[in-house]
PDB file of C-alpha atoms in Angstrom:
ATOM      1  CA  ASP A  15       0.020   0.369   0.059  1.00 64.00           C
ATOM      2  CA  ALA A  16       0.967   3.705  -0.648  1.00 61.00           C
ATOM      3  CA  MET A  17       2.139   5.308   2.576  1.00 92.00           C
ATOM      4  CA  VAL A  18       3.913   7.243   4.628  1.00 96.00           C
ATOM      5  CA  ILE A  19       6.555   5.466   6.628  1.00 96.00           C
ATOM      6  CA  GLN A  20       8.253   7.254   9.277  1.00 96.00           C
ATOM      7  CA  ASN A  21      11.235   5.998  11.109  1.00 92.00           C
ATOM      8  CA  PRO A  22      12.319   4.893  13.977  1.00 93.00           C
ATOM      9  CA  ARG A  23       8.869   5.171  16.215  1.00 93.00           C
ATOM     10  CA  TYR A  24      10.489   5.901  19.243  1.00 95.00           C
ATOM     11  CA  GLN A  25      13.852   7.956  19.727  1.00 96.00           C
ATOM     12  CA  VAL A  26      15.565   8.560  23.270  1.00 96.00           C
ATOM     13  CA  THR A  27      18.478  11.241  22.603  1.00 95.00           C
ATOM     14  CA  GLN A  28      20.798  12.717  25.070  1.00 96.00           C
ATOM     15  CA  PHE A  29      20.273  16.287  25.862  1.00 96.00           C
ATOM     16  CA  GLY A  30      22.778  18.068  23.232  1.00 96.00           C
ATOM     17  CA  LYS A  31      22.871  15.062  20.870  1.00 96.00           C
ATOM     18  CA  PRO A  32      22.380  15.446  17.105  1.00 96.00           C
ATOM     19  CA  VAL A  33      19.643  13.189  16.280  1.00 97.00           C
ATOM     20  CA  THR A  34      18.013  12.542  12.711  1.00 97.00           C
ATOM     21  CA  LEU A  35      14.256  11.552  12.052  1.00 97.00           C
ATOM     22  CA  SER A  36      13.413   9.880   8.640  1.00 97.00           C
ATOM     23  CA  CYS A  37      10.513  10.131   6.567  1.00 97.00           C
ATOM     24  CA  SER A  38       9.533   8.233   3.174  1.00 97.00           C
ATOM     25  CA  GLN A  39       6.650   8.104   1.180  1.00 97.00           C
ATOM     26  CA  THR A  40       5.470   6.041  -1.596  1.00 95.00           C
ATOM     27  CA  LEU A  41       2.836   8.651  -2.935  1.00 93.00           C
ATOM     28  CA  ASN A  42       5.221  10.597  -5.010  1.00 92.00           C
ATOM     29  CA  HIS A  43       3.629  13.530  -3.439  1.00 92.00           C
ATOM     30  CA  ASN A  44       5.109  17.035  -4.165  1.00 91.00           C
ATOM     31  CA  VAL A  45       5.088  18.552  -1.055  1.00 92.00           C
ATOM     32  CA  MET A  46       6.720  16.859   1.952  1.00 95.00           C
ATOM     33  CA  TYR A  47       5.783  18.451   5.777  1.00 95.00           C
ATOM     34  CA  TRP A  48       7.539  17.882   9.587  1.00 97.00           C
ATOM     35  CA  TYR A  49       5.180  18.846  12.204  1.00 96.00           C
ATOM     36  CA  GLN A  50       5.355  18.727  16.195  1.00 96.00           C
ATOM     37  CA  GLN A  51       2.849  17.797  18.308  1.00 94.00           C
ATOM     38  CA  LYS A  52       3.078  18.359  22.105  1.00 93.00           C
ATOM     39  CA  SER A  53       0.614  16.355  24.481  1.00 87.00           C
ATOM     40  CA  SER A  54      -3.006  17.785  23.802  1.00 82.00           C
ATOM     41  CA  GLN A  55      -1.626  20.331  21.611  1.00 86.00           C
ATOM     42  CA  ALA A  56      -1.826  21.105  17.761  1.00 88.00           C
ATOM     43  CA  PRO A  57       0.456  19.712  15.446  1.00 91.00           C
ATOM     44  CA  LYS A  58       2.837  22.865  14.801  1.00 92.00           C
ATOM     45  CA  LEU A  59       3.896  22.902  11.206  1.00 92.00           C
ATOM     46  CA  LEU A  60       8.217  23.193  11.138  1.00 96.00           C
ATOM     47  CA  PHE A  61       8.518  23.490   7.774  1.00 92.00           C
ATOM     48  CA  HIS A  62       7.506  21.920   4.290  1.00 93.00           C
ATOM     49  CA  TYR A  63       9.145  21.349   0.925  1.00 94.00           C
ATOM     50  CA  TYR A  64       7.457  21.719  -2.211  1.00 91.00           C
ATOM     51  CA  ASP A  65       9.260  19.738  -4.764  1.00 92.00           C
ATOM     52  CA  LYS A  66      12.891  21.056  -3.842  1.00 92.00           C
ATOM     53  CA  ASP A  67      11.743  24.121  -2.487  1.00 92.00           C
ATOM     54  CA  PHE A  68      12.414  24.545   0.951  1.00 93.00           C
ATOM     55  CA  ASN A  69       9.501  27.091   3.279  1.00 91.00           C
ATOM     56  CA  ASN A  70      10.588  27.740   6.711  1.00 92.00           C
ATOM     57  CA  GLU A  71       7.793  28.309   9.461  1.00 91.00           C
ATOM     58  CA  ALA A  72       9.244  31.967  10.750  1.00 89.00           C
ATOM     59  CA  ASP A  73       8.877  30.933  14.168  1.00 91.00           C
ATOM     60  CA  THR A  74      11.038  27.620  13.768  1.00 95.00           C
ATOM     61  CA  PRO A  75      13.891  27.464  16.173  1.00 94.00           C
ATOM     62  CA  ASP A  76      17.132  27.159  14.548  1.00 94.00           C
ATOM     63  CA  ASN A  77      18.157  23.840  15.848  1.00 95.00           C
ATOM     64  CA  PHE A  78      15.724  22.426  13.450  1.00 97.00           C
ATOM     65  CA  GLN A  79      17.171  21.728   9.717  1.00 96.00           C
ATOM     66  CA  SER A  80      15.491  19.697   7.107  1.00 97.00           C
ATOM     67  CA  ARG A  81      16.263  17.739   3.679  1.00 96.00           C
ATOM     68  CA  ARG A  82      14.594  16.137   0.851  1.00 97.00           C
ATOM     69  CA  PRO A  83      17.719  14.520  -1.243  1.00 96.00           C
ATOM     70  CA  ASN A  84      15.125  13.225  -3.640  1.00 95.00           C
ATOM     71  CA  THR A  85      10.956  13.063  -4.259  1.00 94.00           C
ATOM     72  CA  SER A  86      10.490   9.981  -1.822  1.00 96.00           C
ATOM     73  CA  PHE A  87      12.686  10.786   1.290  1.00 97.00           C
ATOM     74  CA  CYS A  88      12.893  13.931   4.086  1.00 97.00           C
ATOM     75  CA  PHE A  89      14.695  14.177   6.997  1.00 97.00           C
ATOM     76  CA  LEU A  90      14.427  16.607  10.115  1.00 97.00           C
ATOM     77  CA  ASP A  91      17.707  17.161  11.922  1.00 97.00           C
ATOM     78  CA  ILE A  92      17.923  18.573  15.672  1.00 97.00           C
ATOM     79  CA  ARG A  93      20.907  19.719  15.970  1.00 96.00           C
ATOM     80  CA  SER A  94      21.374  20.285  20.066  1.00 96.00           C
ATOM     81  CA  PRO A  95      18.054  18.499  21.248  1.00 96.00           C
ATOM     82  CA  GLY A  96      16.833  20.545  24.507  1.00 96.00           C
ATOM     83  CA  LEU A  97      14.253  19.224  26.973  1.00 95.00           C
ATOM     84  CA  GLY A  98      11.580  20.950  25.048  1.00 95.00           C
ATOM     85  CA  ASP A  99      12.027  19.525  22.067  1.00 97.00           C
ATOM     86  CA  ALA A 100      10.532  16.114  23.556  1.00 97.00           C
ATOM     87  CA  ALA A 101       7.567  15.801  21.490  1.00 96.00           C
ATOM     88  CA  MET A 102       5.839  13.328  18.555  1.00 96.00           C
ATOM     89  CA  TYR A 103       7.419  14.439  15.198  1.00 97.00           C
ATOM     90  CA  LEU A 104       4.778  14.082  12.218  1.00 96.00           C
ATOM     91  CA  CYS A 105       5.994  13.671   8.842  1.00 97.00           C
ATOM     92  CA  ALA A 106       3.188  14.128   6.484  1.00 95.00           C
ATOM     93  CA  THR A 107       2.648  14.577   2.392  1.00 94.00           C
ATOM     94  CA  SER A 108       0.375  15.990   0.237  1.00 91.00           C
ATOM     95  CA  ARG A 109      -0.041  17.005  -3.867  1.00 87.00           C
ATOM     96  CA  GLY A 110      -0.299  20.293  -3.333  1.00 78.00           C
ATOM     97  CA  GLN A 111      -3.349  23.214  -3.253  1.00 70.00           C
ATOM     98  CA  GLY A 112      -5.929  22.274  -0.771  1.00 68.00           C
ATOM     99  CA  ASP A 113      -4.969  18.701  -0.873  1.00 75.00           C
ATOM    100  CA  GLY A 114      -5.364  16.840   2.164  1.00 83.00           C
ATOM    101  CA  TYR A 115      -2.646  15.754   3.891  1.00 89.00           C
ATOM    102  CA  THR A 116      -1.246  11.735   4.101  1.00 92.00           C
ATOM    103  CA  PHE A 117       0.402  11.570   8.058  1.00 94.00           C
ATOM    104  CA  GLY A 118       2.907   9.078   9.012  1.00 95.00           C
ATOM    105  CA  SER A 119       2.548   7.178  12.191  1.00 93.00           C
ATOM    106  CA  GLY A 120       5.051   9.431  13.895  1.00 95.00           C
ATOM    107  CA  THR A 121       8.080   9.486  15.861  1.00 96.00           C
ATOM    108  CA  ARG A 122       7.974   9.730  19.559  1.00 96.00           C
ATOM    109  CA  LEU A 123      11.373  11.593  20.816  1.00 97.00           C
ATOM    110  CA  THR A 124      12.316  11.506  24.243  1.00 96.00           C
ATOM    111  CA  VAL A 125      15.009  13.682  25.361  1.00 96.00           C
ATOM    112  CA  VAL A 126      17.025  12.337  28.340  1.00 95.00           C
TER     113      VAL A 126
ATOM    114  CA  GLN B  13      -6.039  35.140  19.244  1.00 74.00           C
ATOM    115  CA  LYS B  14      -5.454  31.443  17.594  1.00 82.00           C
ATOM    116  CA  GLU B  15      -6.688  31.164  13.544  1.00 89.00           C
ATOM    117  CA  VAL B  16      -8.949  28.018  15.030  1.00 93.00           C
ATOM    118  CA  GLU B  17     -10.084  27.470  18.250  1.00 93.00           C
ATOM    119  CA  GLN B  18     -11.473  23.906  18.487  1.00 93.00           C
ATOM    120  CA  ASP B  19     -14.023  22.828  21.929  1.00 85.00           C
ATOM    121  CA  PRO B  20     -11.131  21.659  23.897  1.00 77.00           C
ATOM    122  CA  GLY B  21     -13.432  18.306  25.623  1.00 82.00           C
ATOM    123  CA  PRO B  22     -12.660  15.339  26.210  1.00 92.00           C
ATOM    124  CA  LEU B  23     -16.219  14.465  25.472  1.00 95.00           C
ATOM    125  CA  SER B  24     -17.464  10.805  26.834  1.00 96.00           C
ATOM    126  CA  VAL B  25     -20.326  10.024  25.432  1.00 96.00           C
ATOM    127  CA  PRO B  26     -22.581   6.268  25.503  1.00 97.00           C
ATOM    128  CA  GLU B  27     -22.767   4.170  22.379  1.00 97.00           C
ATOM    129  CA  GLY B  28     -25.007   4.795  19.821  1.00 97.00           C
ATOM    130  CA  ALA B  29     -25.069   8.885  20.859  1.00 97.00           C
ATOM    131  CA  ILE B  30     -24.731  11.735  18.357  1.00 97.00           C
ATOM    132  CA  VAL B  31     -21.808  13.454  18.815  1.00 97.00           C
ATOM    133  CA  SER B  32     -21.029  17.494  17.678  1.00 96.00           C
ATOM    134  CA  LEU B  33     -17.372  18.770  17.083  1.00 97.00           C
ATOM    135  CA  ASN B  34     -16.877  21.971  16.334  1.00 96.00           C
ATOM    136  CA  CYS B  35     -14.444  24.721  15.455  1.00 96.00           C
ATOM    137  CA  THR B  36     -14.636  28.147  14.705  1.00 96.00           C
ATOM    138  CA  TYR B  37     -11.503  30.410  12.855  1.00 96.00           C
ATOM    139  CA  SER B  38     -10.679  33.893  12.066  1.00 94.00           C
ATOM    140  CA  ASN B  39      -8.819  33.768   9.321  1.00 91.00           C
ATOM    141  CA  SER B  40     -11.552  34.690   5.901  1.00 91.00           C
ATOM    142  CA  ALA B  41      -8.933  33.117   3.558  1.00 89.00           C
ATOM    143  CA  PHE B  42      -9.693  29.771   4.171  1.00 91.00           C
ATOM    144  CA  GLN B  43     -10.842  27.743   1.601  1.00 89.00           C
ATOM    145  CA  TYR B  44     -10.405  24.283   2.441  1.00 90.00           C
ATOM    146  CA  PHE B  45     -11.568  22.320   5.623  1.00 93.00           C
ATOM    147  CA  MET B  46     -10.398  19.272   7.176  1.00 93.00           C
ATOM    148  CA  TRP B  47     -11.503  16.619   9.713  1.00 96.00           C
ATOM    149  CA  TYR B  48      -8.491  14.064  11.141  1.00 96.00           C
ATOM    150  CA  ARG B  49      -8.613  11.746  13.505  1.00 96.00           C
ATOM    151  CA  GLN B  50      -5.946  10.832  15.562  1.00 94.00           C
ATOM    152  CA  TYR B  51      -6.104   7.473  17.793  1.00 93.00           C
ATOM    153  CA  SER B  52      -2.755   7.651  20.522  1.00 88.00           C
ATOM    154  CA  ARG B  53       0.426   7.545  19.593  1.00 84.00           C
ATOM    155  CA  LYS B  54      -0.469   7.629  15.961  1.00 87.00           C
ATOM    156  CA  GLY B  55      -0.682   9.794  13.007  1.00 90.00           C
ATOM    157  CA  PRO B  56      -3.473  12.140  12.146  1.00 93.00           C
ATOM    158  CA  GLU B  57      -5.808  10.458   9.469  1.00 93.00           C
ATOM    159  CA  LEU B  58      -7.765  12.306   6.918  1.00 92.00           C
ATOM    160  CA  LEU B  59     -11.954  11.601   7.640  1.00 94.00           C
ATOM    161  CA  MET B  60     -14.008  14.157   6.108  1.00 93.00           C
ATOM    162  CA  TYR B  61     -12.724  16.844   3.236  1.00 91.00           C
ATOM    163  CA  THR B  62     -14.662  20.132   2.272  1.00 90.00           C
ATOM    164  CA  TYR B  63     -14.322  22.550  -0.175  1.00 86.00           C
ATOM    165  CA  SER B  64     -15.996  25.934   0.885  1.00 83.00           C
ATOM    166  CA  SER B  65     -19.230  26.028   2.236  1.00 85.00           C
ATOM    167  CA  GLY B  66     -21.455  23.202   2.288  1.00 87.00           C
ATOM    168  CA  ASN B  67     -21.821  19.617   4.114  1.00 91.00           C
ATOM    169  CA  LYS B  68     -20.824  16.513   3.324  1.00 93.00           C
ATOM    170  CA  GLU B  69     -21.808  13.200   4.362  1.00 95.00           C
ATOM    171  CA  ASP B  70     -19.698   9.720   4.128  1.00 94.00           C
ATOM    172  CA  GLY B  71     -21.671   7.080   6.429  1.00 96.00           C
ATOM    173  CA  ARG B  72     -22.011   7.677  10.067  1.00 97.00           C
ATOM    174  CA  PHE B  73     -19.823  11.134   9.780  1.00 97.00           C
ATOM    175  CA  THR B  74     -21.625  14.261   8.182  1.00 97.00           C
ATOM    176  CA  ALA B  75     -19.079  17.741   7.823  1.00 96.00           C
ATOM    177  CA  GLN B  76     -21.032  21.568   7.795  1.00 96.00           C
ATOM    178  CA  VAL B  77     -18.891  24.291   6.616  1.00 96.00           C
ATOM    179  CA  ASP B  78     -20.570  27.504   7.644  1.00 94.00           C
ATOM    180  CA  LYS B  79     -18.314  30.590   6.022  1.00 93.00           C
ATOM    181  CA  SER B  80     -20.593  33.411   6.641  1.00 93.00           C
ATOM    182  CA  SER B  81     -20.012  32.557  10.596  1.00 94.00           C
ATOM    183  CA  LYS B  82     -16.386  30.860  10.392  1.00 95.00           C
ATOM    184  CA  TYR B  83     -17.805  27.843  11.959  1.00 95.00           C
ATOM    185  CA  ILE B  84     -17.366  24.145  10.910  1.00 96.00           C
ATOM    186  CA  SER B  85     -18.964  20.401  12.532  1.00 97.00           C
ATOM    187  CA  LEU B  86     -18.236  16.932  12.411  1.00 97.00           C
ATOM    188  CA  PHE B  87     -20.924  15.257  13.463  1.00 97.00           C
ATOM    189  CA  ILE B  88     -20.841  11.914  14.168  1.00 97.00           C
ATOM    190  CA  ARG B  89     -24.395   9.547  14.438  1.00 97.00           C
ATOM    191  CA  ASP B  90     -24.340   6.345  16.330  1.00 97.00           C
ATOM    192  CA  SER B  91     -21.024   6.297  17.653  1.00 97.00           C
ATOM    193  CA  GLN B  92     -19.229   3.451  18.660  1.00 97.00           C
ATOM    194  CA  PRO B  93     -16.059   2.655  20.942  1.00 97.00           C
ATOM    195  CA  SER B  94     -14.105   2.437  17.625  1.00 96.00           C
ATOM    196  CA  ASP B  95     -14.531   5.760  17.077  1.00 97.00           C
ATOM    197  CA  SER B  96     -12.502   7.003  21.082  1.00 97.00           C
ATOM    198  CA  ALA B  97      -9.830   9.149  19.257  1.00 96.00           C
ATOM    199  CA  THR B  98      -8.821  12.511  19.314  1.00 95.00           C
ATOM    200  CA  TYR B  99     -10.327  14.703  16.337  1.00 97.00           C
ATOM    201  CA  LEU B 100      -8.341  17.383  14.401  1.00 96.00           C
ATOM    202  CA  CYS B 101     -10.352  20.271  13.026  1.00 96.00           C
ATOM    203  CA  ALA B 102      -7.776  21.732  10.293  1.00 94.00           C
ATOM    204  CA  MET B 103      -8.653  24.296   7.074  1.00 91.00           C
ATOM    205  CA  SER B 104      -6.028  25.825   4.784  1.00 88.00           C
ATOM    206  CA  ALA B 105      -5.734  28.867   2.301  1.00 83.00           C
ATOM    207  CA  ILE B 106      -4.619  28.690  -1.403  1.00 70.00           C
ATOM    208  CA  ARG B 107      -1.069  28.972  -1.873  1.00 62.00           C
ATOM    209  CA  THR B 108       1.610  29.011  -4.250  1.00 55.00           C
ATOM    210  CA  SER B 109       3.952  27.130  -2.136  1.00 56.00           C
ATOM    211  CA  GLY B 110       1.974  24.414  -1.201  1.00 62.00           C
ATOM    212  CA  SER B 111      -1.060  24.234   1.545  1.00 69.00           C
ATOM    213  CA  ARG B 112      -0.213  24.875   4.641  1.00 80.00           C
ATOM    214  CA  LEU B 113      -2.872  23.054   7.095  1.00 87.00           C
ATOM    215  CA  THR B 114      -3.633  25.195  10.776  1.00 90.00           C
ATOM    216  CA  PHE B 115      -5.031  22.878  13.084  1.00 92.00           C
ATOM    217  CA  GLY B 116      -7.080  23.075  15.898  1.00 93.00           C
ATOM    218  CA  GLU B 117      -5.732  21.800  19.126  1.00 91.00           C
ATOM    219  CA  GLY B 118      -8.462  18.531  19.038  1.00 93.00           C
ATOM    220  CA  THR B 119     -11.107  17.086  20.919  1.00 95.00           C
ATOM    221  CA  GLN B 120     -10.487  14.376  22.580  1.00 95.00           C
ATOM    222  CA  LEU B 121     -14.122  11.870  22.479  1.00 96.00           C
ATOM    223  CA  THR B 122     -14.382   8.689  24.210  1.00 97.00           C
ATOM    224  CA  VAL B 123     -17.172   6.520  23.221  1.00 97.00           C
ATOM    225  CA  ASN B 124     -18.547   4.220  25.967  1.00 96.00           C
ATOM    226  CA  PRO B 125     -20.336   0.839  25.543  1.00 95.00           C
TER     227      PRO B 125
END
């Protein structure tokens, strides 16, 4: 089945130690998104790629970076995770204008 | 003020009840309106999708959009225990760089057998 796959499902990292979360899609969608979701809060958009064009949200901390080496893969890099970065990180894809998103199952990040 | 406000819940209903979930919004540019269902420790899944004002029905689910009041609703008829989840409203405006969904904070629903 076509889908959005996130790895790993659970990630534990040490305070300040760089971590990378990955997302892959078999839907061939143009747009890939990274959202951060904390407990009982709305998902918060960090950035998205429209094809190769990177779009950063104004309030996304510099600590968060992203790479999209090809259509299928997108990575979220957290350079120096802090305790406040513990959250569920959701990858999503869409075809573009007004289209519904397809989400992955998320990666739950714990910072110790 | 948040762009999207969602009734926070939590909501607990008996099996078979009619459930009403609601969101209001402030951005008149929003054109696309969605409801996502999110089970615990899972990613959201698209439940209903509506463009502009009107109603849309899919089985036990009905989505309503009233753009004049900036108000959207999701109704669940004959609710089932399997409907227990967090429901997120989401909406977007037309953009050239890929649609950007703005979510409500979610309403946690529990349907009791």
